[in-house]
């Protein structure tokens, strides 16, 4: 299956998709002491919500970030592409890191009225996402039902509203963006391109889609057949690595030049762009059926 330029996401779009599909990242601020700001970096994992393209970050009230940013507002924020369940295990086994983005910029604490507004936005997002999952048709639920644990944004962010812990909410204003691919290559992204690009409509449920496919042995067997039918790739096993409206990336276990198995990345494009989760799942099922029909015809069983 030939990949045309129209079927390839821009790097800026990939960055926005990663930011919109995750809910936690590593916030880095410059450590402060009584003498002022030092160049030592303090890092912790924090939860966030994207609104109008910018991350709003919830930092526990007793976290050191709140002291550091009083002295120096500069910060950086790193977010990885979702890699739930078995995908994370494979990454660890082959010492591979997921694609990720690194933002540098400044953080600004929100006033009380702004905190109330962003909490309301968070609650609206949670209700909308949970409603979408609950009301999904049988094709979508057939994919999502295989997920294990909490893999939706709403399931992981709801505790920000259902807890007695106090938070300081920051708006992160980026001044630069870097995309780090799965091989460790750095790609500087034009800030205007990053700010103008929009996240994929699949992004909010991307983690749940990826895990739903990868946790199903039946779907993984179908992925192996899809790789053979559409890419002429003989895979022993395969996992979905990322999804978007144009297609999905697959990590397939294939025989290398040395005769040993290795994990290799491939790109599969949809025959028609998916405008939502339902259409993506329908396109996936169509690919599975087409691949199986092709195998049957080749074997004389069709």
C-alpha atoms as one frame of an Amber mdcrd trajectory, in Angstrom:
protein
   0.000   0.000   0.000   1.699   3.182  -1.182   1.673   6.082   1.265   0.964
   9.430  -0.393   1.779  12.785   1.144  -1.923  13.371   1.805  -1.937  10.289
   4.028   1.021  11.426   6.147   0.514  13.670   9.152   2.659  16.776   9.492
   5.038  16.830  12.455   3.038  19.706  13.960  -0.129  17.584  13.745   1.668
  14.641  15.366   2.656  16.924  18.250  -0.916  18.128  18.729  -2.202  14.542
  18.602   0.244  13.400  21.277  -0.698  16.340  23.487  -4.438  15.704  23.041
  -4.269  11.919  23.493  -2.396  11.890  26.794  -3.358  13.317  30.192  -0.044
  13.322  32.043   3.455  14.570  31.376   6.703  15.552  33.053   6.887  19.170
  34.187  10.379  20.611  34.673  11.095  23.810  36.584  14.278  25.452  37.836
  14.961  24.793  41.516  14.911  27.855  43.743  16.557  28.524  47.104  17.007
  31.474  49.421  19.661  32.910  47.103  17.367  32.878  44.098  17.101  30.626
  41.108  19.697  27.920  40.504  20.184  25.879  37.367  19.227  22.531  38.940
  16.048  21.091  37.462  13.152  19.681  39.442  10.887  17.204  37.616   7.595
  15.568  38.513   4.725  13.886  36.705   1.576  16.012  36.512  -1.867  15.794
  34.939  -3.156  18.261  32.393  -5.981  19.215  30.054  -5.629  20.858  26.652
  -7.929  23.817  26.029  -7.702  25.945  22.898  -4.441  24.206  22.061  -2.656
  24.993  25.329  -1.969  22.712  28.309  -3.489  23.576  31.678  -1.526  21.759
  34.368  -2.701  20.647  37.824   0.165  20.767  40.344  -0.417  19.503  43.920
  -0.361  22.402  46.358   2.654  21.062  48.285   4.703  20.339  45.171   8.070
  22.095  44.817   7.049  23.494  41.409   4.904  26.064  43.212   7.970  27.446
  44.994  10.199  27.313  41.929   7.817  29.231  39.679   7.552  32.087  42.171
  11.190  32.819  41.374  11.404  31.729  37.740   8.395  31.112  35.462  10.443
  29.247  32.882   9.506  25.599  32.454   9.495  22.693  30.057   6.863  20.028
  29.574   7.411  16.579  28.055   4.551  14.343  26.913   4.860  10.863  25.390
   2.655   9.182  22.838   0.278   6.734  24.592   1.718   3.224  24.886  -0.659
   1.249  27.128  -0.590  -2.357  28.262   1.330  -4.859  26.125   2.759  -2.098
  23.928   4.667  -0.702  26.906   6.042  -4.180  27.632   7.363  -4.514  24.071
   8.942  -1.060  24.217  10.765  -2.030  27.395  11.913  -5.369  25.968  13.469
  -3.750  22.883  14.615  -0.638  24.780  12.517   1.623  22.599  11.001   4.933
  23.684   7.642   6.165  22.374   7.457   9.267  20.216   7.127  12.341  22.396
   7.073  16.111  22.404   9.060  18.611  24.465   7.669  22.084  25.021   9.608
  24.956  26.540   7.991  28.144  27.743   6.559  29.738  30.853   3.881  28.765
  33.354   1.377  31.153  34.893  -0.871  30.307  37.879  -4.571  30.898  37.284
  -6.668  33.241  39.368  -9.563  31.730  41.317 -12.213  32.576  38.694 -10.065
  31.055  35.931  -9.528  27.919  38.019 -13.299  27.559  38.352 -13.688  27.943
  34.588 -11.031  25.341  33.724 -12.495  22.901  36.278 -15.875  23.325  34.580
 -14.231  22.617  31.208 -12.636  19.503  32.695 -15.962  18.278  34.019 -17.650
  18.899  30.641 -14.897  16.941  28.878 -15.252  14.013  31.283 -19.027  13.849
  30.870 -18.821  14.145  27.073 -16.142  11.452  26.772 -17.872   9.015  29.115
 -21.159   9.570  27.267 -19.468   8.873  23.927 -18.045   5.605  25.260 -21.340
   4.541  26.866 -23.389   5.313  23.749 -20.962   3.840  21.205 -22.371   1.301
  18.753 -21.460  -2.384  18.668 -18.529  -1.865  16.266 -16.850   0.670  18.565
 -17.684  -1.186  21.766 -16.305  -4.345  20.164 -12.915  -2.628  19.946 -12.985
  -0.702  23.215 -14.305  -3.590  25.315 -10.930  -5.379  25.214  -9.152  -2.600
  27.098  -7.708  -3.382  30.496  -7.625  -0.844  33.308  -8.123   2.923  32.998
  -7.073   3.930  29.501  -9.402   6.853  28.752  -8.530  10.464  29.601 -11.782
  10.882  31.523 -11.029   7.850  33.714  -7.659   9.298  34.692  -8.590  12.966
  35.086 -11.810  12.539  37.074  -9.811  12.217  40.300  -8.784  15.879  39.942
 -12.414  16.733  40.691 -13.170  13.861  43.103 -10.434  14.456  45.657  -9.775
  16.495  48.758  -6.256  17.295  47.588  -5.625  20.936  46.700  -4.020  21.934
  43.414  -2.504  25.002  41.815  -3.568  25.185  38.162  -1.117  26.647  35.653
  -1.440  27.715  32.056   1.580  26.613  30.039   2.522  29.125  27.353   4.972
  27.469  24.916   7.810  29.305  23.192   9.248  26.265  21.381   8.233  22.736
  20.440  10.372  19.713  19.601   9.154  16.359  18.289  11.274  13.353  19.275
  10.556  10.334  17.086  10.695   6.711  18.168  14.336   6.457  17.061  15.392
   9.401  19.202  15.638  11.913  16.365  14.837  15.540  17.277  12.679  17.648
  14.970  12.190  21.329  15.716   8.619  22.410  15.013   7.726  25.905  13.886
   5.729  27.403  16.750   3.198  29.014  14.394   2.626  25.645  12.699   2.192
  23.991  16.085  -0.302  26.584  17.325  -2.316  26.594  14.073  -2.520  22.807
  13.713  -5.484  20.958  15.182  -5.492  17.661  16.997  -7.042  14.593  15.417
 -10.638  13.792  16.388  -9.500  10.308  17.415  -6.931  11.658  19.882  -9.150
  11.786  23.015  -9.804   8.032  22.765  -6.546   7.037  21.066  -5.153   5.232
  24.116  -8.352   3.241  24.559  -8.423   2.347  20.841  -4.781   1.224  20.844
  -5.216  -0.890  23.968  -8.537  -2.298  22.784  -6.902  -3.617  19.615  -3.698
  -4.825  21.256  -5.410  -6.631  24.150  -7.484  -8.702  21.701  -5.694 -11.787
  20.359  -8.267 -12.031  17.558  -7.566  -8.463  16.411  -3.807  -8.988  16.632
  -4.117 -12.076  14.435  -6.116  -9.951  12.013  -3.303  -7.345  12.085  -0.848
 -10.050  11.006  -3.111 -10.889   8.051  -3.525  -7.181   7.212   0.262  -6.756
   7.156   0.579  -9.656   4.715  -2.336  -8.581   2.488  -1.714  -4.841   2.257
   2.046  -4.586   2.874   3.318  -8.017   1.780   4.949  -8.282   5.194   5.193
 -11.701   6.825   4.770 -10.916  10.529   4.740 -13.365  13.402   2.943 -10.884
  15.646   1.778  -7.277  15.411   0.592  -4.444  17.633  -0.932  -1.062  16.862
   1.472   1.682  17.904  -0.593   4.803  17.116  -3.873   5.750  15.453  -5.112
   8.816  13.601  -7.796   9.789  11.097  -5.605   8.800   8.128  -4.466   5.380
   9.342  -2.390   3.644  11.983   1.203   2.658  12.704   1.980  -0.978  13.393
   4.875  -2.578  15.253   5.353  -5.984  13.604   7.601  -8.900  14.557   9.376
  -9.918  11.361  12.442 -11.916  10.339  15.535  -9.730   9.982  18.435 -10.084
   7.565  20.266 -12.195  10.152  17.376 -14.646  10.312  16.344 -13.546  13.805
  13.073 -11.902  14.730  12.984  -8.144  15.176  10.296  -5.515  15.726   9.803
  -3.140  12.803   7.442  -0.203  12.237   4.992  -0.032   9.332   2.306   2.419
   8.259  -1.183   1.352   7.147  -3.516   3.916   5.593  -7.292   3.836   5.597
  -9.087   3.782   2.248 -11.065   6.788   3.454 -10.244   9.288   6.189 -12.000
   8.598   9.488 -13.852  11.625  10.843 -14.557  10.071  14.262 -13.960   6.976
  16.405 -16.923   5.121  14.904 -15.745   5.584  11.317 -12.204   4.538  12.279
 -13.484   1.312  13.847 -15.641   0.647  10.779 -12.648   1.169   8.454 -10.567
  -1.157  10.624 -13.221  -3.894  10.482 -13.443  -3.450   6.692  -9.680  -3.901
   6.403  -9.826  -7.012   8.570 -12.605  -8.505   6.434 -10.884  -7.585   3.141
  -7.605  -9.126   4.316  -9.287 -12.358   5.428 -11.234 -12.573   2.144  -7.985
 -12.159   0.211  -6.342 -14.977   2.174  -9.359 -17.228   1.578  -9.267 -16.577
  -2.163  -5.528 -17.276  -2.339  -5.971 -20.532  -0.445  -8.929 -21.572  -2.587
 -11.361 -21.425   0.328 -13.157 -18.266  -0.825
